[in-house]
PDB file of C-alpha atoms in Angstrom:
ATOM      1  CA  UNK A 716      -3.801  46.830 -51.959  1.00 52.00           C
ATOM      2  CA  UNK A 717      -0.418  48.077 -50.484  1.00 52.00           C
ATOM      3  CA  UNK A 718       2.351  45.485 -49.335  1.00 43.00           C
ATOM      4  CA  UNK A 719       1.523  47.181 -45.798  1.00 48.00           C
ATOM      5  CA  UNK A 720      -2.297  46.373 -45.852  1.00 48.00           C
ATOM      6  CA  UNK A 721      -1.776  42.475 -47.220  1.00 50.00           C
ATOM      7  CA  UNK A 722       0.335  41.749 -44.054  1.00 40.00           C
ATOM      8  CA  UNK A 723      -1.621  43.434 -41.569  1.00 48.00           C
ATOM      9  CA  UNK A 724      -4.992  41.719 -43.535  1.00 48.00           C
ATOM     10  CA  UNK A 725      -2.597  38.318 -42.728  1.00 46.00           C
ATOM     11  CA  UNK A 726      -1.700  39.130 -39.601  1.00 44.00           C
ATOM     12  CA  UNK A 727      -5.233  39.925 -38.554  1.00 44.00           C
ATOM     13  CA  UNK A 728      -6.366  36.840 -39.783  1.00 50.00           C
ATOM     14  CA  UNK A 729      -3.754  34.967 -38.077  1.00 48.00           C
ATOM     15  CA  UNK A 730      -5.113  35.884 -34.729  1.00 43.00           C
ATOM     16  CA  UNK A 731      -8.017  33.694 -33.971  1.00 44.00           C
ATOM     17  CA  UNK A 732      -5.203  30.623 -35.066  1.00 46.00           C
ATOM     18  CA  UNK A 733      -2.862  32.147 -32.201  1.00 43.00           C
ATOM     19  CA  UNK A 734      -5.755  32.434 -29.733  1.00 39.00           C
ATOM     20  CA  UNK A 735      -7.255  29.080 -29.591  1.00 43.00           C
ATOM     21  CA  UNK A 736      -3.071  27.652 -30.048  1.00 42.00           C
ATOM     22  CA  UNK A 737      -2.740  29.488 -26.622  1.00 37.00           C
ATOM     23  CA  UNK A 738      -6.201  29.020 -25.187  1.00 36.00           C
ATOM     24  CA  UNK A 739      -5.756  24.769 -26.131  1.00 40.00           C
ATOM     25  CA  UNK A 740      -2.048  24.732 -24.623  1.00 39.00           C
ATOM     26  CA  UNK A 741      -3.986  26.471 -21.190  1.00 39.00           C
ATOM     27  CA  UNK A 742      -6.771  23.469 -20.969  1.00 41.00           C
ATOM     28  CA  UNK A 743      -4.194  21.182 -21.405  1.00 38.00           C
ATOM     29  CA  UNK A 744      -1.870  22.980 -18.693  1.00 38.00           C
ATOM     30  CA  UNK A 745      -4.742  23.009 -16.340  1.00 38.00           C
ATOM     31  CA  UNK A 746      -5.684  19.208 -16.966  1.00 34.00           C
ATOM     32  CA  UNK A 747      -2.326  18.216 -16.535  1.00 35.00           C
ATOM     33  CA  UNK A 748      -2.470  20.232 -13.101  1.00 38.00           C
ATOM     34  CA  UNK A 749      -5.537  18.597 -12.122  1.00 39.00           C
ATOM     35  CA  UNK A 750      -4.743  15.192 -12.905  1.00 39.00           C
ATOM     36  CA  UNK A 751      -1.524  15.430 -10.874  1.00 52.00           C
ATOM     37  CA  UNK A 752      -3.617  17.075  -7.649  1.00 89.00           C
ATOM     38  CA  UNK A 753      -1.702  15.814  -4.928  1.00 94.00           C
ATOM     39  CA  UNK A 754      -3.745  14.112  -1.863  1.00 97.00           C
ATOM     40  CA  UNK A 755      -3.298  11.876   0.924  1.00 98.00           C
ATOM     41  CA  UNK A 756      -3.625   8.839  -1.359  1.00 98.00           C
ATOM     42  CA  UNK A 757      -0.745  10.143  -3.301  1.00 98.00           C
ATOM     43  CA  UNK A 758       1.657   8.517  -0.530  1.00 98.00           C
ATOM     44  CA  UNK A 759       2.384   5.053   0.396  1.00 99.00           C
ATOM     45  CA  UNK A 760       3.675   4.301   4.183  1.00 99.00           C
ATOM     46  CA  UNK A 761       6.152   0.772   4.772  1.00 98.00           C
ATOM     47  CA  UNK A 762       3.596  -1.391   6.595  1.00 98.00           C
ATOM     48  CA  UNK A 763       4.667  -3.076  10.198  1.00 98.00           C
ATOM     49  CA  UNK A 764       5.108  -5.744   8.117  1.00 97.00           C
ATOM     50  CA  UNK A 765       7.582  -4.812   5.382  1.00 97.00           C
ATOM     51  CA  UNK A 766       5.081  -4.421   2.830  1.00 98.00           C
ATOM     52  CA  UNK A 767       3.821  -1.543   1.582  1.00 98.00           C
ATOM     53  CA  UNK A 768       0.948   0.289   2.876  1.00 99.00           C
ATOM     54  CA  UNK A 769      -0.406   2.759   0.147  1.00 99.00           C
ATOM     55  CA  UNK A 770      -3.003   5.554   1.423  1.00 98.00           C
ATOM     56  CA  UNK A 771      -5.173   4.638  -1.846  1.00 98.00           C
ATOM     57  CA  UNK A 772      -6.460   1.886  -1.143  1.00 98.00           C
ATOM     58  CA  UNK A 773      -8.179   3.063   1.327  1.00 98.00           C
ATOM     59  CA  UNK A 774      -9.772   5.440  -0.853  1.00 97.00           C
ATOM     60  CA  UNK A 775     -13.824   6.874  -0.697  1.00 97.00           C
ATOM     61  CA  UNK A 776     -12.927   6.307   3.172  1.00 98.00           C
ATOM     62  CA  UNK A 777     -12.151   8.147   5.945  1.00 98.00           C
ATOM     63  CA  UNK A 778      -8.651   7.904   7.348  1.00 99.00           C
ATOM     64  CA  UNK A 779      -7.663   8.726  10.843  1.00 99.00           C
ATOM     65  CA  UNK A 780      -3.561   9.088  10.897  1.00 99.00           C
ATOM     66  CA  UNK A 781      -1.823   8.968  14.240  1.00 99.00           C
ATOM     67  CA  UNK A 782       1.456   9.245  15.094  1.00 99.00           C
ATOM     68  CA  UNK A 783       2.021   6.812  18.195  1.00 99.00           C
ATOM     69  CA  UNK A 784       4.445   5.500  20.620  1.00 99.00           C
ATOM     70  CA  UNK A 785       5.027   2.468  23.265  1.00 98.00           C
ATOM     71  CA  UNK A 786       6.580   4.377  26.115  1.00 98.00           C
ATOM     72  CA  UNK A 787       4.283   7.559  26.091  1.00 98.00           C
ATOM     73  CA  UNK A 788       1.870   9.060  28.721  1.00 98.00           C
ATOM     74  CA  UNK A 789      -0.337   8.809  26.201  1.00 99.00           C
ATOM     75  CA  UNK A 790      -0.059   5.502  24.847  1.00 99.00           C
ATOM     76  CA  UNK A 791      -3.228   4.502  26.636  1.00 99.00           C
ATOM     77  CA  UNK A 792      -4.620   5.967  23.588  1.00 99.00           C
ATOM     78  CA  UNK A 793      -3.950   3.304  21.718  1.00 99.00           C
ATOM     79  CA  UNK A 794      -7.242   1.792  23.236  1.00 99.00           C
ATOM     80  CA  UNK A 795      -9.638   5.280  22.256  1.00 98.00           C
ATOM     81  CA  UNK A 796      -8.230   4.277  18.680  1.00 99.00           C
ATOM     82  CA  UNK A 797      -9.085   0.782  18.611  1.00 99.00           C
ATOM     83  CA  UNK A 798     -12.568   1.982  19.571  1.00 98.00           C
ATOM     84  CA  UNK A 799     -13.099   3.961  17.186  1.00 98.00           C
ATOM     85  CA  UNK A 800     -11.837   1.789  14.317  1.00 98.00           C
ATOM     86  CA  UNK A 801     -14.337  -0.915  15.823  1.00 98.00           C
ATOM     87  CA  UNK A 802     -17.214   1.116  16.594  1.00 98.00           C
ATOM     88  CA  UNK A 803     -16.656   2.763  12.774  1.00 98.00           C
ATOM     89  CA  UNK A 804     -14.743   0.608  10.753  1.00 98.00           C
ATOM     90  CA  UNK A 805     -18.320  -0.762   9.106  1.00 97.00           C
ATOM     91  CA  UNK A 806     -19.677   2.856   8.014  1.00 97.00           C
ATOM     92  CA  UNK A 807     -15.816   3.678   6.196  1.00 98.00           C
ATOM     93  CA  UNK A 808     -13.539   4.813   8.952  1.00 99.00           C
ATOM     94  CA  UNK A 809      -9.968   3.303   8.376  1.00 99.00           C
ATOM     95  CA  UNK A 810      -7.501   3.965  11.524  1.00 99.00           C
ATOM     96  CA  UNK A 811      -3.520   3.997  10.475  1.00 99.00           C
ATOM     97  CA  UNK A 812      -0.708   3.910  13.405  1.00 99.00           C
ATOM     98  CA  UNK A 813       2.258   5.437  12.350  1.00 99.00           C
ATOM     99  CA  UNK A 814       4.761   4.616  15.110  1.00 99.00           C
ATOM    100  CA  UNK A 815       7.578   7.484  15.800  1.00 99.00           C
ATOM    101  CA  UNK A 816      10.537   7.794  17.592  1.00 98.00           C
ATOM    102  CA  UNK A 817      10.971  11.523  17.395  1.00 98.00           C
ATOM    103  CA  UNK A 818       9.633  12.556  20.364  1.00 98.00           C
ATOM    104  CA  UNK A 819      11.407  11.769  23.308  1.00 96.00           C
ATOM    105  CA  UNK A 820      12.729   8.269  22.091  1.00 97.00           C
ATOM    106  CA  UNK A 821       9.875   6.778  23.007  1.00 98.00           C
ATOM    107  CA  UNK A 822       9.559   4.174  20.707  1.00 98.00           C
ATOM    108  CA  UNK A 823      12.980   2.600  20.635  1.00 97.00           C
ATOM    109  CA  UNK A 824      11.528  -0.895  19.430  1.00 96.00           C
ATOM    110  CA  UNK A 825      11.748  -2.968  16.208  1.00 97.00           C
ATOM    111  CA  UNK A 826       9.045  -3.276  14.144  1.00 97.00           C
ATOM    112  CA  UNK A 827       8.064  -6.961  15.687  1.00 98.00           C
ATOM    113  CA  UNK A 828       8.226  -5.678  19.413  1.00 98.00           C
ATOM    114  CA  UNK A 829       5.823  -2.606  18.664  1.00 98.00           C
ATOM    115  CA  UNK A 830       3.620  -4.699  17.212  1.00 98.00           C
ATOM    116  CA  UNK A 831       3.668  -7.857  19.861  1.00 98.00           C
ATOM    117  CA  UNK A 832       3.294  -4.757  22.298  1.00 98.00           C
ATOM    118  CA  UNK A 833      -0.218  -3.012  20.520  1.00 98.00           C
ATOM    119  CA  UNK A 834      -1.592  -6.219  19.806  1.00 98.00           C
ATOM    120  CA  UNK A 835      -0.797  -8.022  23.329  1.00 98.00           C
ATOM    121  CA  UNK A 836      -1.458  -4.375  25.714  1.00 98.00           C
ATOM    122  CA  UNK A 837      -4.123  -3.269  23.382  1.00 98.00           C
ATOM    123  CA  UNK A 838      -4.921  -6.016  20.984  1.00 98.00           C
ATOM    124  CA  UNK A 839      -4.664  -3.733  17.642  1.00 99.00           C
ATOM    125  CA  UNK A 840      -6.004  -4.747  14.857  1.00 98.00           C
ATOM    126  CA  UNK A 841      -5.849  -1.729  12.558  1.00 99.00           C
ATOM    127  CA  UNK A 842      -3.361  -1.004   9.684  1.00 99.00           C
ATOM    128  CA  UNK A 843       0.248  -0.060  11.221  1.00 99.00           C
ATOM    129  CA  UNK A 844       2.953   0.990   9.402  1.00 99.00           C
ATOM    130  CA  UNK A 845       6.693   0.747  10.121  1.00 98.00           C
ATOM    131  CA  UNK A 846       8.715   3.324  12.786  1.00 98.00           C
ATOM    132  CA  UNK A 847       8.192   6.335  10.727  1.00 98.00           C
ATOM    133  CA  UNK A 848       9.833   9.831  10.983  1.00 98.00           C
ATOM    134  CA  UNK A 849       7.299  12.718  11.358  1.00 98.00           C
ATOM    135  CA  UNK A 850       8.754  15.619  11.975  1.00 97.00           C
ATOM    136  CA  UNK A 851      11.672  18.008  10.859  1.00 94.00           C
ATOM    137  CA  UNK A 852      13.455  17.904   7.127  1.00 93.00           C
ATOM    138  CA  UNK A 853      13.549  14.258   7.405  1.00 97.00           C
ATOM    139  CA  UNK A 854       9.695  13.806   7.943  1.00 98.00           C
ATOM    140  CA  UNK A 855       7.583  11.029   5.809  1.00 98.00           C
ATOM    141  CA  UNK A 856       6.039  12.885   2.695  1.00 98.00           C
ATOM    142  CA  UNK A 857       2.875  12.117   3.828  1.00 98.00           C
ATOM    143  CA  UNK A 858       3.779  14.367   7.305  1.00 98.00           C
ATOM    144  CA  UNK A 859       5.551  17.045   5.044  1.00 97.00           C
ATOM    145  CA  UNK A 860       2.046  17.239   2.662  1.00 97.00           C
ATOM    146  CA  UNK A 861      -0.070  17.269   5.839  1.00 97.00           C
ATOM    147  CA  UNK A 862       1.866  20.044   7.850  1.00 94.00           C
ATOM    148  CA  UNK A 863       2.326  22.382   4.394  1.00 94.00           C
ATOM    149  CA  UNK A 864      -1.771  21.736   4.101  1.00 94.00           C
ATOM    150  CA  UNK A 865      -2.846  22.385   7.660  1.00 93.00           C
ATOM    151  CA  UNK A 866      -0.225  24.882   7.856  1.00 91.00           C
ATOM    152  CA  UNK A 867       2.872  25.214  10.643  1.00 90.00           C
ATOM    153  CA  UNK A 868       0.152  25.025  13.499  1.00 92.00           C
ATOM    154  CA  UNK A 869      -0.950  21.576  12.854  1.00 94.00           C
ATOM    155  CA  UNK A 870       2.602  20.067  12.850  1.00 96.00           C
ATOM    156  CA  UNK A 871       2.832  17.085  14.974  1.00 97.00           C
ATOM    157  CA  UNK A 872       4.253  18.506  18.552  1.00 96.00           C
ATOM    158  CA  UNK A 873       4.571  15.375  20.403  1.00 98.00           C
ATOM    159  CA  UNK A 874       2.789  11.637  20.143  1.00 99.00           C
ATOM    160  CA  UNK A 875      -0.508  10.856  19.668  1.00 99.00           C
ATOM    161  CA  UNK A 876      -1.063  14.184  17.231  1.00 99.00           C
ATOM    162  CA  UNK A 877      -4.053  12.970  14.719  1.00 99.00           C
ATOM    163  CA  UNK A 878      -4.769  14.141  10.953  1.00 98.00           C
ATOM    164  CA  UNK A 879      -8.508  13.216   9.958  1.00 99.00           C
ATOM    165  CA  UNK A 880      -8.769  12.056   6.495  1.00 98.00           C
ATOM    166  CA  UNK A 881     -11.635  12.820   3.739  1.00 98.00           C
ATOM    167  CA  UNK A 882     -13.060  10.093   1.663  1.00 98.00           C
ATOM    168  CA  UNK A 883     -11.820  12.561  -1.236  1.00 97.00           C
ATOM    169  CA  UNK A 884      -8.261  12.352  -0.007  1.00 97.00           C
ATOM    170  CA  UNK A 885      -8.181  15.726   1.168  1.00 97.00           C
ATOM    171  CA  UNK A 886      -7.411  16.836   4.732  1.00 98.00           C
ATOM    172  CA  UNK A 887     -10.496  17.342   6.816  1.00 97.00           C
ATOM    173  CA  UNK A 888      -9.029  18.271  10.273  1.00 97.00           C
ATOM    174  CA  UNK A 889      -6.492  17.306  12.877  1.00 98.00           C
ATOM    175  CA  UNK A 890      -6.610  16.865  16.562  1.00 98.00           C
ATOM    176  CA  UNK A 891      -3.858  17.787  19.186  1.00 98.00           C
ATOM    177  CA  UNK A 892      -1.833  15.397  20.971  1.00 98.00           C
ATOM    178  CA  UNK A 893      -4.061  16.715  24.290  1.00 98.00           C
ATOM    179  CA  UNK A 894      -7.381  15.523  22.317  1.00 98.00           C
ATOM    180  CA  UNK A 895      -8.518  11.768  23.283  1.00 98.00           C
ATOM    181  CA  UNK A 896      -9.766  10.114  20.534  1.00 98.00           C
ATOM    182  CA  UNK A 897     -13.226   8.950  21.931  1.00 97.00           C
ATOM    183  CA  UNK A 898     -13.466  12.830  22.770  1.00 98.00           C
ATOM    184  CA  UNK A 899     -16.769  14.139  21.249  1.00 98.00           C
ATOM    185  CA  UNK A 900     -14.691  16.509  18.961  1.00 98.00           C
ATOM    186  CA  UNK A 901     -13.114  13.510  17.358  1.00 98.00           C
ATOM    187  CA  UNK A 902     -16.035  11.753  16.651  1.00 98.00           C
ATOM    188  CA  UNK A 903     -18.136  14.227  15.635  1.00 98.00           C
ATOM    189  CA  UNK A 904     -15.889  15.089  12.735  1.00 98.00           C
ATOM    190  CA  UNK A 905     -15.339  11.336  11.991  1.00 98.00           C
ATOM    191  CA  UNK A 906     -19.732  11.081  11.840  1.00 97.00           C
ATOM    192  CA  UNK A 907     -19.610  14.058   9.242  1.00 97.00           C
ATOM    193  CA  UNK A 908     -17.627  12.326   6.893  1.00 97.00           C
ATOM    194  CA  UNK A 909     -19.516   8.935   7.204  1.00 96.00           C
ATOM    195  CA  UNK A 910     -22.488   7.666   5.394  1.00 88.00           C
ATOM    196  CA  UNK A 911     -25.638   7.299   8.337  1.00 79.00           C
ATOM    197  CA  UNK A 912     -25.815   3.718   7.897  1.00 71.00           C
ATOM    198  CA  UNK A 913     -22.890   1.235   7.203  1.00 60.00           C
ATOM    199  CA  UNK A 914     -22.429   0.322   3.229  1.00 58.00           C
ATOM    200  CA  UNK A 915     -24.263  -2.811   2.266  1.00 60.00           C
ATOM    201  CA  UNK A 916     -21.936  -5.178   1.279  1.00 55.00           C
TER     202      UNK A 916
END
C-alpha cells in the first residue's frame, strides 16, 4: 500500500468522526436556540408599586396587555377591562395596565395618583405596572418584542391599543385602540385560549 492510499484509507475513515463532531455541535446549537426562545414571559414590567412585575408568573395564562391613560377619550375603557378580568379572571385570563404618557401627554400623573384615580373612577383591581414608555426607540422591551412579532401594523398608535397573550407566552392577537374590550372580537379570542370551565382549585 502506497503512502497516497494509507492517507486517503485515514482520511476516509476519519469522516464519520467529523460528521457526528459537526452533526453533535448542530443539536447542541439548536437546543441552545430553543432554550433561549424569547416570549412574553421573558420580560418583567416595574409594578405601580415599585416592585417588579414579571410576565412569568403569570404563565399557562392568558394575558391581556393594554396600554392606558387617565385623561383619554377612551379611558372609559378602563371599566370594559375590569369586566373582563372579573368575568374571566377564574378560567386563566390575567389583565395588565401599562400606563403611558406617549400619546398626547395624557397621563402626566405619578404612579400613586394613577392608581388612586383607576381604583377610585373605576375601582381596578388588576395588575398595573408603573408609567411605561411604549412606543419609539425608547419603548419597554416587552412593546419592542410585541411590535417586531405582530409586525409594524400592530404598533401601539394611540391609548388603549391591546396585545392578547397565549398561555404559551406567545402572541395570540392584538386589538386596535378603536376596539372596546367587551366587543365580541375581544372576547371571543380571550374564550379560545381558555379552558370551558374554570380550573379547580
Amino acid at each position: 500500500m502506497t503512502v497516497r492510499t494509507r492517507f486517503r484509507t485515514a482520511a476516509l475513515a476519519a469522516i464519520p468522526t467529523a460528521l457526528a463532531a459537526v452533526f453533535s455541535m448542530t443539536g447542541g446549537a439548536s437546543a441552545m436556540a430553543a432554550s433561549s426562545e424569547v416570549n412574553a414571559y421573558s420580560f418583567t414590567f416595574q409594578g405601580i408599586d415599585g416592585r417588579p412585575l414579571p410576565l412569568s408568573q403569570f404563565a399557562g395564562k392568558a394575558i391581556l396587555v393594554v396600554n392606558t391613560a387617565s385623561q383619554c377619550g377612551f379611558t372609559p375603557q378602563y371599566q370594559g377591562l375590569q369586566a373582563l378580568w372579573q368575568r374571566y379572571r377564574d378560567r386563566g385570563l390575567v389583565v395588565v395596565g401599562v400606563p403611558s404618557d406617549d400619546f398626547g401627554g395624557q397621563e402626566p400623573g405619578t404612579a400613586t395618583q394613577i392608581k388612586d384615580f383607576c381604583e377610585v373612577n373605576y375601582r381596578i383591581d388588576f395588575p398595573m405596572t408603573d408609567k411605561t414608555v411604549v412606543s419609539g426607540d425608547g419603548a419597554h422591551p416587552f412593546y419592542r418584542w410585541a411590535s417586531d412579532e405582530m409586525g409594524f401594523i400592530a404598533k401601539p398608535r394611540w391609548n388603549f391599543h391591546k396585545y392578547l397573550v397565549g398561555p404559551d407566552g406567545k402572541l395570540a392577537s392584538w386589538f386596535s385602540t378603536m376596539t372596546d374590550p367587551e366587543s365580541d372580537k375581544v372576547r371571543e379570542a380571550i374564550e379560545r385560549l381558555l379552558p370551558e370551565k374554570a380550573p379547580k382549585s
